[in-house]
């Protein structure tokens, strides 16, 4: 990698995941609301108390500089619990919903990389970036495996791999690619993946891991191999090529040659 990128990566200190911060702030809001109730009698009815707790939690979230959507989540969290309790929904329903969401989103609360899918226009654009001869390709966080299935069908001379940490998307993508001999999907973390094995490394993640991922790519990838990020930039690290994709999300492919 060229020396101008030597300054590309400087990892910042590890932060508490926003979901944990949000939960702690809910706890603090509950205590403050309880104090107000004791001192001034504010919020004596359950829904009133929950609304007051939500308002305090939402304000604390802004002060703590959580992303704007946390304001609304925090505001509605306690009132939603009170309203749900009124409907006497069986606890098994919540357990089932929790298990399904856990299987889909797994460690998103920590990684801050949720499941959303790249468009078929991105897949088509990627076709043009693949090497001419036999090669190895990895999709880091392969989601439902649509991208891998598409490319592995079109380029039978390539070896395609996916690594996915969430169990349900991983199982679905294994099923949909089971018929493809040149495609395999591993259940695990992208951070345990040796990027030195691949000619093309693709990632469609979120802004959060990009700095760390570029550091890993620089350490492990072979000279001449391609690192491609869909949409998410690496701070202070200009790509060699940017390709605007005319899809719904207005994706951009950012390409670095190592
Ligand atoms: C935005 S989706 C991209 C899906 C797919 N690559 C595509 O282009 O359609 C990101 C995926 O990365 C997975 N993921 C997040 N962190 C991961 C990690 N540390 N190791 C493996 N997969 C991860 C998530 O579960 C999610 O399925």
CSV table of N, CA, C and O in Angstrom, one decimal, residues 141-233:
chain,number,residue,atom,x,y,z
A,141,UNK,N,-19.1,-10.3,6.4
A,141,UNK,CA,-20.5,-10.0,6.9
A,141,UNK,C,-21.4,-10.3,5.7
A,141,UNK,O,-21.9,-9.3,5.1
A,142,UNK,N,-21.6,-11.6,5.4
A,142,UNK,CA,-22.2,-11.9,4.1
A,142,UNK,C,-23.8,-11.9,4.1
A,142,UNK,O,-24.4,-12.2,3.1
A,143,UNK,N,-24.4,-11.6,5.3
A,143,UNK,CA,-25.8,-11.4,5.3
A,143,UNK,C,-26.6,-12.6,4.9
A,143,UNK,O,-26.3,-13.7,5.3
A,144,UNK,N,-27.5,-12.4,3.9
A,144,UNK,CA,-28.3,-13.5,3.4
A,144,UNK,C,-27.7,-14.2,2.2
A,144,UNK,O,-28.3,-15.1,1.6
A,145,UNK,N,-26.4,-13.8,1.8
A,145,UNK,CA,-25.7,-14.5,0.8
A,145,UNK,C,-26.1,-14.2,-0.6
A,145,UNK,O,-25.6,-14.9,-1.5
A,146,UNK,N,-26.9,-13.2,-0.8
A,146,UNK,CA,-27.4,-12.9,-2.2
A,146,UNK,C,-26.2,-12.5,-3.1
A,146,UNK,O,-26.1,-13.0,-4.3
A,147,UNK,N,-25.3,-11.7,-2.6
A,147,UNK,CA,-24.2,-11.2,-3.4
A,147,UNK,C,-23.3,-12.4,-3.8
A,147,UNK,O,-22.9,-12.6,-5.0
A,148,UNK,N,-23.0,-13.3,-2.8
A,148,UNK,CA,-22.1,-14.4,-3.1
A,148,UNK,C,-22.8,-15.4,-4.1
A,148,UNK,O,-22.1,-15.9,-5.0
A,149,UNK,N,-24.1,-15.6,-3.9
A,149,UNK,CA,-24.8,-16.5,-4.8
A,149,UNK,C,-24.7,-16.0,-6.3
A,149,UNK,O,-24.4,-16.7,-7.2
A,150,UNK,N,-25.0,-14.7,-6.4
A,150,UNK,CA,-24.9,-14.1,-7.8
A,150,UNK,C,-23.6,-14.2,-8.4
A,150,UNK,O,-23.4,-14.7,-9.5
A,151,UNK,N,-22.5,-13.8,-7.7
A,151,UNK,CA,-21.2,-13.8,-8.2
A,151,UNK,C,-20.7,-15.2,-8.5
A,151,UNK,O,-20.0,-15.5,-9.5
A,152,UNK,N,-21.0,-16.1,-7.6
A,152,UNK,CA,-20.5,-17.5,-7.7
A,152,UNK,C,-21.1,-18.2,-8.9
A,152,UNK,O,-20.5,-19.1,-9.5
A,153,UNK,N,-22.3,-17.8,-9.2
A,153,UNK,CA,-23.0,-18.4,-10.4
A,153,UNK,C,-22.4,-17.9,-11.7
A,153,UNK,O,-22.1,-18.6,-12.6
A,154,UNK,N,-22.1,-16.6,-11.7
A,154,UNK,CA,-21.6,-15.9,-12.9
A,154,UNK,C,-20.1,-16.3,-13.1
A,154,UNK,O,-19.7,-16.5,-14.3
A,155,UNK,N,-19.3,-16.3,-12.1
A,155,UNK,CA,-17.9,-16.6,-12.2
A,155,UNK,C,-17.5,-17.9,-11.6
A,155,UNK,O,-17.1,-18.0,-10.4
A,156,UNK,N,-17.7,-19.0,-12.4
A,156,UNK,CA,-17.4,-20.3,-11.8
A,156,UNK,C,-15.9,-20.6,-11.7
A,156,UNK,O,-15.5,-21.6,-11.1
A,157,UNK,N,-15.1,-19.7,-12.2
A,157,UNK,CA,-13.6,-19.8,-12.1
A,157,UNK,C,-13.1,-19.2,-10.8
A,157,UNK,O,-12.0,-19.2,-10.4
A,158,UNK,N,-14.0,-18.6,-10.0
A,158,UNK,CA,-13.6,-17.9,-8.8
A,158,UNK,C,-14.1,-18.8,-7.6
A,158,UNK,O,-15.0,-19.6,-7.7
A,159,UNK,N,-13.3,-18.6,-6.5
A,159,UNK,CA,-13.7,-19.3,-5.2
A,159,UNK,C,-14.3,-18.2,-4.3
A,159,UNK,O,-13.7,-17.2,-4.0
A,160,UNK,N,-15.6,-18.4,-3.9
A,160,UNK,CA,-16.3,-17.4,-3.1
A,160,UNK,C,-16.5,-17.8,-1.7
A,160,UNK,O,-16.9,-19.0,-1.5
A,161,UNK,N,-16.2,-16.9,-0.7
A,161,UNK,CA,-16.5,-17.3,0.7
A,161,UNK,C,-17.2,-16.1,1.3
A,161,UNK,O,-17.1,-15.0,0.9
A,162,UNK,N,-18.0,-16.5,2.3
A,162,UNK,CA,-18.6,-15.5,3.2
A,162,UNK,C,-18.4,-15.8,4.6
A,162,UNK,O,-18.2,-17.0,5.0
A,163,UNK,N,-18.3,-14.8,5.4
A,163,UNK,CA,-18.2,-15.0,6.9
A,163,UNK,C,-19.3,-14.1,7.5
A,163,UNK,O,-19.5,-12.9,7.2
A,164,UNK,N,-20.1,-14.8,8.3
A,164,UNK,CA,-21.3,-14.1,8.9
A,164,UNK,C,-21.5,-14.5,10.3
A,164,UNK,O,-21.4,-15.7,10.6
A,165,UNK,N,-21.7,-13.5,11.2
A,165,UNK,CA,-21.7,-13.9,12.6
A,165,UNK,C,-23.2,-14.2,13.1
A,165,UNK,O,-23.3,-14.8,14.1
A,166,UNK,N,-24.2,-13.7,12.4
A,166,UNK,CA,-25.5,-13.9,12.9
A,166,UNK,C,-26.1,-15.3,12.4
A,166,UNK,O,-26.0,-15.6,11.3
A,167,UNK,N,-26.6,-16.1,13.4
A,167,UNK,CA,-26.9,-17.5,13.0
A,167,UNK,C,-28.0,-17.6,11.9
A,167,UNK,O,-27.9,-18.5,11.1
A,168,UNK,N,-29.1,-16.8,12.0
A,168,UNK,CA,-30.2,-17.1,11.1
A,168,UNK,C,-29.7,-16.6,9.6
A,168,UNK,O,-29.9,-17.5,8.7
A,169,UNK,N,-29.2,-15.4,9.4
A,169,UNK,CA,-28.7,-15.1,8.1
A,169,UNK,C,-27.7,-16.1,7.6
A,169,UNK,O,-27.7,-16.5,6.4
A,170,UNK,N,-26.8,-16.6,8.5
A,170,UNK,CA,-25.8,-17.5,8.1
A,170,UNK,C,-26.4,-18.8,7.6
A,170,UNK,O,-26.1,-19.4,6.5
A,171,UNK,N,-27.4,-19.3,8.3
A,171,UNK,CA,-28.1,-20.6,7.9
A,171,UNK,C,-28.8,-20.4,6.6
A,171,UNK,O,-28.8,-21.3,5.7
A,172,UNK,N,-29.5,-19.3,6.4
A,172,UNK,CA,-30.3,-19.0,5.2
A,172,UNK,C,-29.3,-19.0,4.0
A,172,UNK,O,-29.6,-19.5,3.0
A,173,UNK,N,-28.2,-18.3,4.2
A,173,UNK,CA,-27.2,-18.1,3.0
A,173,UNK,C,-26.6,-19.5,2.7
A,173,UNK,O,-26.3,-19.7,1.6
A,174,UNK,N,-26.4,-20.3,3.7
A,174,UNK,CA,-25.8,-21.6,3.4
A,174,UNK,C,-26.8,-22.4,2.6
A,174,UNK,O,-26.4,-23.1,1.7
A,175,UNK,N,-28.1,-22.3,3.0
A,175,UNK,CA,-29.1,-23.1,2.2
A,175,UNK,C,-29.2,-22.6,0.7
A,175,UNK,O,-29.2,-23.4,-0.2
A,176,UNK,N,-29.1,-21.3,0.6
A,176,UNK,CA,-29.3,-20.7,-0.8
A,176,UNK,C,-28.1,-21.0,-1.7
A,176,UNK,O,-28.2,-20.9,-2.9
A,177,UNK,N,-26.9,-21.3,-1.1
A,177,UNK,CA,-25.7,-21.5,-1.9
A,177,UNK,C,-25.2,-22.9,-1.9
A,177,UNK,O,-24.2,-23.3,-2.4
A,178,UNK,N,-26.1,-23.8,-1.3
A,178,UNK,CA,-25.7,-25.2,-1.1
A,178,UNK,C,-25.3,-25.9,-2.4
A,178,UNK,O,-24.5,-26.8,-2.5
A,179,UNK,N,-26.0,-25.4,-3.5
A,179,UNK,CA,-25.8,-26.1,-4.8
A,179,UNK,C,-24.5,-25.5,-5.5
A,179,UNK,O,-24.2,-26.0,-6.6
A,180,UNK,N,-23.9,-24.5,-5.0
A,180,UNK,CA,-22.7,-23.9,-5.6
A,180,UNK,C,-21.4,-24.5,-5.0
A,180,UNK,O,-21.1,-24.2,-3.9
A,181,UNK,N,-20.7,-25.2,-5.9
A,181,UNK,CA,-19.4,-25.8,-5.4
A,181,UNK,C,-18.3,-24.8,-5.1
A,181,UNK,O,-17.5,-25.1,-4.3
A,182,UNK,N,-18.4,-23.7,-5.7
A,182,UNK,CA,-17.4,-22.6,-5.5
A,182,UNK,C,-17.7,-21.6,-4.5
A,182,UNK,O,-17.2,-20.5,-4.5
A,183,UNK,N,-18.7,-21.9,-3.6
A,183,UNK,CA,-19.1,-20.9,-2.6
A,183,UNK,C,-19.3,-21.6,-1.3
A,183,UNK,O,-20.0,-22.6,-1.2
A,184,UNK,N,-18.6,-21.0,-0.3
A,184,UNK,CA,-18.9,-21.6,1.1
A,184,UNK,C,-19.0,-20.4,2.1
A,184,UNK,O,-18.4,-19.4,1.9
A,185,UNK,N,-19.9,-20.7,3.1
A,185,UNK,CA,-20.1,-19.6,4.1
A,185,UNK,C,-19.8,-20.1,5.5
A,185,UNK,O,-20.2,-21.2,5.8
A,186,UNK,N,-19.1,-19.3,6.2
A,186,UNK,CA,-18.6,-19.7,7.5
A,186,UNK,C,-19.4,-18.9,8.5
A,186,UNK,O,-19.6,-17.7,8.4
A,187,UNK,N,-19.7,-19.6,9.6
A,187,UNK,CA,-20.3,-18.9,10.8
A,187,UNK,C,-19.2,-18.4,11.7
A,187,UNK,O,-18.4,-19.2,12.2
A,188,UNK,N,-19.0,-17.1,11.8
A,188,UNK,CA,-17.9,-16.6,12.7
A,188,UNK,C,-17.7,-15.1,12.5
A,188,UNK,O,-18.6,-14.5,11.9
A,189,UNK,N,-16.6,-14.7,13.1
A,189,UNK,CA,-16.4,-13.2,13.1
A,189,UNK,C,-15.4,-12.9,12.0
A,189,UNK,O,-14.4,-13.6,11.8
A,190,UNK,N,-15.7,-11.8,11.3
A,190,UNK,CA,-14.8,-11.3,10.2
A,190,UNK,C,-13.4,-11.0,10.8
A,190,UNK,O,-12.4,-11.0,10.1
A,191,UNK,N,-13.4,-10.7,12.1
A,191,UNK,CA,-12.1,-10.3,12.7
A,191,UNK,C,-11.1,-11.5,12.9
A,191,UNK,O,-10.0,-11.4,13.1
A,192,UNK,N,-11.7,-12.7,12.8
A,192,UNK,CA,-10.9,-13.9,12.8
A,192,UNK,C,-10.5,-14.4,11.4
A,192,UNK,O,-9.9,-15.5,11.3
A,193,UNK,N,-10.8,-13.6,10.4
A,193,UNK,CA,-10.5,-14.1,9.1
A,193,UNK,C,-9.2,-13.6,8.6
A,193,UNK,O,-8.8,-12.4,8.8
A,194,UNK,N,-8.4,-14.5,8.0
A,194,UNK,CA,-7.1,-14.1,7.5
A,194,UNK,C,-7.2,-13.5,6.1
A,194,UNK,O,-7.5,-14.2,5.1
A,195,UNK,N,-7.1,-12.2,5.9
A,195,UNK,CA,-7.4,-11.5,4.7
A,195,UNK,C,-6.4,-11.8,3.6
A,195,UNK,O,-6.5,-11.5,2.4
A,196,UNK,N,-5.2,-12.3,4.1
A,196,UNK,CA,-4.1,-12.6,3.2
A,196,UNK,C,-4.4,-13.7,2.1
A,196,UNK,O,-3.7,-13.9,1.2
A,197,UNK,N,-5.5,-14.4,2.4
A,197,UNK,CA,-5.9,-15.5,1.4
A,197,UNK,C,-6.6,-15.1,0.2
A,197,UNK,O,-6.8,-15.9,-0.7
A,198,UNK,N,-7.0,-13.8,0.2
A,198,UNK,CA,-8.0,-13.4,-0.9
A,198,UNK,C,-7.4,-12.4,-1.9
A,198,UNK,O,-6.6,-11.6,-1.5
A,199,UNK,N,-8.0,-12.5,-3.1
A,199,UNK,CA,-7.6,-11.5,-4.1
A,199,UNK,C,-8.6,-10.3,-4.0
A,199,UNK,O,-8.2,-9.2,-4.4
A,200,UNK,N,-9.8,-10.6,-3.6
A,200,UNK,CA,-10.8,-9.5,-3.5
A,200,UNK,C,-11.5,-9.6,-2.1
A,200,UNK,O,-12.0,-10.7,-1.8
A,201,UNK,N,-11.4,-8.5,-1.3
A,201,UNK,CA,-12.1,-8.5,-0.1
A,201,UNK,C,-13.2,-7.5,-0.2
A,201,UNK,O,-13.0,-6.3,-0.5
A,202,UNK,N,-14.5,-7.9,0.1
A,202,UNK,CA,-15.6,-7.0,0.0
A,202,UNK,C,-16.3,-6.8,1.3
A,202,UNK,O,-16.4,-7.8,2.1
A,203,UNK,N,-16.7,-5.6,1.7
A,203,UNK,CA,-17.3,-5.3,3.0
A,203,UNK,C,-18.4,-4.3,2.8
A,203,UNK,O,-18.2,-3.3,2.1
A,204,UNK,N,-19.6,-4.6,3.3
A,204,UNK,CA,-20.7,-3.7,3.3
A,204,UNK,C,-21.2,-3.7,4.8
A,204,UNK,O,-22.0,-4.6,5.2
A,205,UNK,N,-20.6,-2.8,5.6
A,205,UNK,CA,-20.8,-3.0,7.0
A,205,UNK,C,-21.5,-1.7,7.6
A,205,UNK,O,-22.7,-1.6,7.6
A,206,UNK,N,-20.8,-0.8,8.2
A,206,UNK,CA,-21.3,0.5,8.7
A,206,UNK,C,-20.1,1.4,8.9
A,206,UNK,O,-18.9,0.9,8.8
A,207,UNK,N,-20.3,2.6,9.3
A,207,UNK,CA,-19.1,3.5,9.5
A,207,UNK,C,-18.2,3.0,10.6
A,207,UNK,O,-17.0,3.2,10.7
A,208,UNK,N,-18.8,2.3,11.6
A,208,UNK,CA,-18.1,2.0,12.9
A,208,UNK,C,-16.9,1.2,12.7
A,208,UNK,O,-15.8,1.5,13.3
A,209,UNK,N,-16.9,0.0,12.0
A,209,UNK,CA,-15.6,-0.8,12.0
A,209,UNK,C,-14.6,-0.4,10.9
A,209,UNK,O,-13.6,-1.1,10.8
A,210,UNK,N,-14.9,0.6,10.1
A,210,UNK,CA,-14.1,0.8,8.9
A,210,UNK,C,-12.6,1.1,9.1
A,210,UNK,O,-11.7,0.6,8.5
A,211,UNK,N,-12.4,1.9,10.2
A,211,UNK,CA,-11.0,2.3,10.5
A,211,UNK,C,-10.2,1.0,10.9
A,211,UNK,O,-9.1,0.8,10.4
A,212,UNK,N,-10.8,0.3,11.8
A,212,UNK,CA,-10.1,-1.0,12.3
A,212,UNK,C,-10.0,-2.0,11.1
A,212,UNK,O,-8.9,-2.6,11.0
A,213,UNK,N,-11.0,-2.0,10.3
A,213,UNK,CA,-10.9,-3.0,9.2
A,213,UNK,C,-9.8,-2.6,8.2
A,213,UNK,O,-9.1,-3.5,7.7
A,214,UNK,N,-9.7,-1.3,7.9
A,214,UNK,CA,-8.6,-0.9,7.0
A,214,UNK,C,-7.2,-1.3,7.6
A,214,UNK,O,-6.3,-1.7,6.9
A,215,UNK,N,-7.1,-1.1,8.9
A,215,UNK,CA,-5.8,-1.5,9.5
A,215,UNK,C,-5.5,-2.9,9.3
A,215,UNK,O,-4.4,-3.3,9.0
A,216,UNK,N,-6.6,-3.8,9.5
A,216,UNK,CA,-6.4,-5.2,9.3
A,216,UNK,C,-6.1,-5.5,7.9
A,216,UNK,O,-5.2,-6.3,7.6
A,217,UNK,N,-6.8,-4.9,6.9
A,217,UNK,CA,-6.5,-5.1,5.5
A,217,UNK,C,-5.1,-4.8,5.2
A,217,UNK,O,-4.4,-5.5,4.5
A,218,UNK,N,-4.6,-3.6,5.7
A,218,UNK,CA,-3.2,-3.2,5.4
A,218,UNK,C,-2.2,-4.2,5.9
A,218,UNK,O,-1.2,-4.4,5.3
A,219,UNK,N,-2.5,-4.8,7.1
A,219,UNK,CA,-1.6,-5.7,7.7
A,219,UNK,C,-1.5,-7.0,7.0
A,219,UNK,O,-0.5,-7.7,6.9
A,220,UNK,N,-2.7,-7.5,6.5
A,220,UNK,CA,-2.8,-8.9,6.1
A,220,UNK,C,-2.9,-9.1,4.6
A,220,UNK,O,-2.5,-10.1,4.1
A,221,UNK,N,-3.5,-8.1,3.8
A,221,UNK,CA,-3.7,-8.4,2.4
A,221,UNK,C,-2.5,-8.3,1.6
A,221,UNK,O,-1.5,-7.6,1.9
A,222,UNK,N,-2.5,-9.1,0.5
A,222,UNK,CA,-1.3,-9.2,-0.4
A,222,UNK,C,-1.2,-7.9,-1.3
A,222,UNK,O,-2.3,-7.4,-1.6
A,223,UNK,N,0.0,-7.5,-1.7
A,223,UNK,CA,0.1,-6.4,-2.6
A,223,UNK,C,-0.7,-6.8,-3.9
A,223,UNK,O,-0.6,-7.9,-4.4
A,224,UNK,N,-1.4,-5.8,-4.4
A,224,UNK,CA,-2.2,-6.0,-5.7
A,224,UNK,C,-3.6,-6.5,-5.4
A,224,UNK,O,-4.4,-6.4,-6.3
A,225,UNK,N,-3.9,-7.0,-4.2
A,225,UNK,CA,-5.3,-7.5,-3.9
A,225,UNK,C,-6.2,-6.2,-3.8
A,225,UNK,O,-5.7,-5.1,-3.5
A,226,UNK,N,-7.5,-6.5,-4.0
A,226,UNK,CA,-8.5,-5.4,-3.9
A,226,UNK,C,-9.3,-5.4,-2.6
A,226,UNK,O,-9.7,-6.5,-2.2
A,227,UNK,N,-9.4,-4.3,-2.0
A,227,UNK,CA,-10.3,-4.1,-0.8
A,227,UNK,C,-11.4,-3.2,-1.3
A,227,UNK,O,-11.2,-2.1,-1.7
A,228,UNK,N,-12.6,-3.7,-1.2
A,228,UNK,CA,-13.8,-2.9,-1.7
A,228,UNK,C,-14.8,-2.7,-0.6
A,228,UNK,O,-15.2,-3.7,0.1
A,229,UNK,N,-15.1,-1.4,-0.3
A,229,UNK,CA,-16.1,-1.2,0.7
A,229,UNK,C,-17.3,-0.6,0.0
A,229,UNK,O,-17.2,0.4,-0.8
A,230,UNK,N,-18.5,-1.1,0.3
A,230,UNK,CA,-19.7,-0.5,-0.3
A,230,UNK,C,-20.2,0.6,0.6
A,230,UNK,O,-20.4,0.3,1.8
A,231,UNK,N,-20.2,1.8,0.1
A,231,UNK,CA,-20.8,3.0,0.8
A,231,UNK,C,-20.0,3.6,1.9
A,231,UNK,O,-19.9,4.8,2.1
A,232,UNK,N,-19.3,2.8,2.8
A,232,UNK,CA,-18.8,3.3,4.0
A,232,UNK,C,-17.3,3.6,3.8
A,232,UNK,O,-16.5,2.8,3.4
A,233,UNK,N,-17.0,4.9,4.0
A,233,UNK,CA,-15.6,5.4,3.8
A,233,UNK,C,-14.7,5.0,5.0
A,233,UNK,O,-15.2,4.6,6.1
